[in-house]
mmCIF file of C-alpha atoms in Angstrom:
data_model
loop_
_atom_site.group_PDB
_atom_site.id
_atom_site.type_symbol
_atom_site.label_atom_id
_atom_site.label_comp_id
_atom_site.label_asym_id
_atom_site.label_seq_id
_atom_site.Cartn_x
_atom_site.Cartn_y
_atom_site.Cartn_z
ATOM 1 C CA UNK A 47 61.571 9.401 5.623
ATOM 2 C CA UNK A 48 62.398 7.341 2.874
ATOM 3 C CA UNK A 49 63.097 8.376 -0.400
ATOM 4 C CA UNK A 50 60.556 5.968 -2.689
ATOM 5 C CA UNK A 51 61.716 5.592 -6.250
ATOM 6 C CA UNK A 52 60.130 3.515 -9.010
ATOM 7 C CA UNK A 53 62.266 1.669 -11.524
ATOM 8 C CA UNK A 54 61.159 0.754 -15.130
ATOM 9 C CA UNK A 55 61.702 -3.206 -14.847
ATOM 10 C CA UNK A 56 62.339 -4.102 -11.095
ATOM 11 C CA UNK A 57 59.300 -2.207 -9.075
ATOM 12 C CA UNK A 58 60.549 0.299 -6.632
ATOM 13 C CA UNK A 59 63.795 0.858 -4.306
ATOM 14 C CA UNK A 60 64.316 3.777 -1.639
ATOM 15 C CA UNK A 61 67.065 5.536 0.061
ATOM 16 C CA UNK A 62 68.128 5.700 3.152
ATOM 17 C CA UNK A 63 69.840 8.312 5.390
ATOM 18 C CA UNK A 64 73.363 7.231 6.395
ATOM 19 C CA UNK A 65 71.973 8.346 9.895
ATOM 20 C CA UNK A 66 68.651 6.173 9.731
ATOM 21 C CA UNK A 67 70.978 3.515 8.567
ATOM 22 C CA UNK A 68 73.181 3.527 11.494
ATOM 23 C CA UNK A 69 70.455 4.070 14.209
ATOM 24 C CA UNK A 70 68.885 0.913 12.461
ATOM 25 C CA UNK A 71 72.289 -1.161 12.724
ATOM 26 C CA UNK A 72 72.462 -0.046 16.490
ATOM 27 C CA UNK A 73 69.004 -2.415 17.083
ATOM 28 C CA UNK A 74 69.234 -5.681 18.224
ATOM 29 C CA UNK A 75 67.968 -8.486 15.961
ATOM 30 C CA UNK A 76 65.707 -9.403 18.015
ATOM 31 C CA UNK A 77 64.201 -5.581 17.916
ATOM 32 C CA UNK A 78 64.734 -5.900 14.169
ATOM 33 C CA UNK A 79 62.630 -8.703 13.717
ATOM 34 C CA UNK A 80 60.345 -7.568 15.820
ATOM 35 C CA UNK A 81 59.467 -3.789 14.013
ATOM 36 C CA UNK A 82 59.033 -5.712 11.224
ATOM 37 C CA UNK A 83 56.600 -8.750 11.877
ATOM 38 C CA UNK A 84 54.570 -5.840 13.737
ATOM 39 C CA UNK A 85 54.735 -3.778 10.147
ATOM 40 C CA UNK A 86 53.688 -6.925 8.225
ATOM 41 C CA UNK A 87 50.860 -7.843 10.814
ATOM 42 C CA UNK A 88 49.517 -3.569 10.319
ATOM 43 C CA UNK A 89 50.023 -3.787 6.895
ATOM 44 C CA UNK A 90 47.782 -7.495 6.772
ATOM 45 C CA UNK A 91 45.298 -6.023 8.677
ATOM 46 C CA UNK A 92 45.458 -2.204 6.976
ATOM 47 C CA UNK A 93 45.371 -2.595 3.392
ATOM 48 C CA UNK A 94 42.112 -3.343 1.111
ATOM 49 C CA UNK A 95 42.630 -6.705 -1.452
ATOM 50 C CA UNK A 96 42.748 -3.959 -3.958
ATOM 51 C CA UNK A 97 45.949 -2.640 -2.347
ATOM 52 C CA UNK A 98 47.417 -5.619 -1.229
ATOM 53 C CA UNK A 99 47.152 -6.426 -4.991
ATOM 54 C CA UNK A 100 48.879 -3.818 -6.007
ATOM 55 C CA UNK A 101 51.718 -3.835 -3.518
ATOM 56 C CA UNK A 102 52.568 -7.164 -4.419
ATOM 57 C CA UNK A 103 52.468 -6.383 -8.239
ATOM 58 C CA UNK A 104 54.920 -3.368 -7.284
ATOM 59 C CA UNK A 105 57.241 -6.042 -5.063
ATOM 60 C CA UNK A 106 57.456 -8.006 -8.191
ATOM 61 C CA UNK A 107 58.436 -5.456 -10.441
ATOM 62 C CA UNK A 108 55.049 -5.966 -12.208
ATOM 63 C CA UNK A 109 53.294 -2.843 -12.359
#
């Protein structure tokens, strides 16, 4: 699990395990791209306006 972090001026970062790392690098790009188009496509069809709102606020570094 990641380790989720907010910063004052540029929204939020996380850490990664050097072991999640390296099991990620070992995916093909193809597999890459793939996780995350299916993540966006939950994510679209998951969150309320109110969230989606919100996590694009935090992506900018605006809330």
């Amino acid at each position: 699990m990641p380790d989720l972090k907010r910063t004052p001026h540029n929204g939020y970062h996380y850490h990664l395990s050097d072991e999640a790392l390296l099991k990620y690098m070992q995916w093909s790009i193809e597999t890459r791209l793939t996780w995350l188009e299916e993540a966006n496509q939950f994510l679209f069809v998951a969150l309320s306006e109110e969230n989606k709102r919100i996590r694009e606020g935090l992506r900018k570094g605006e809330l």
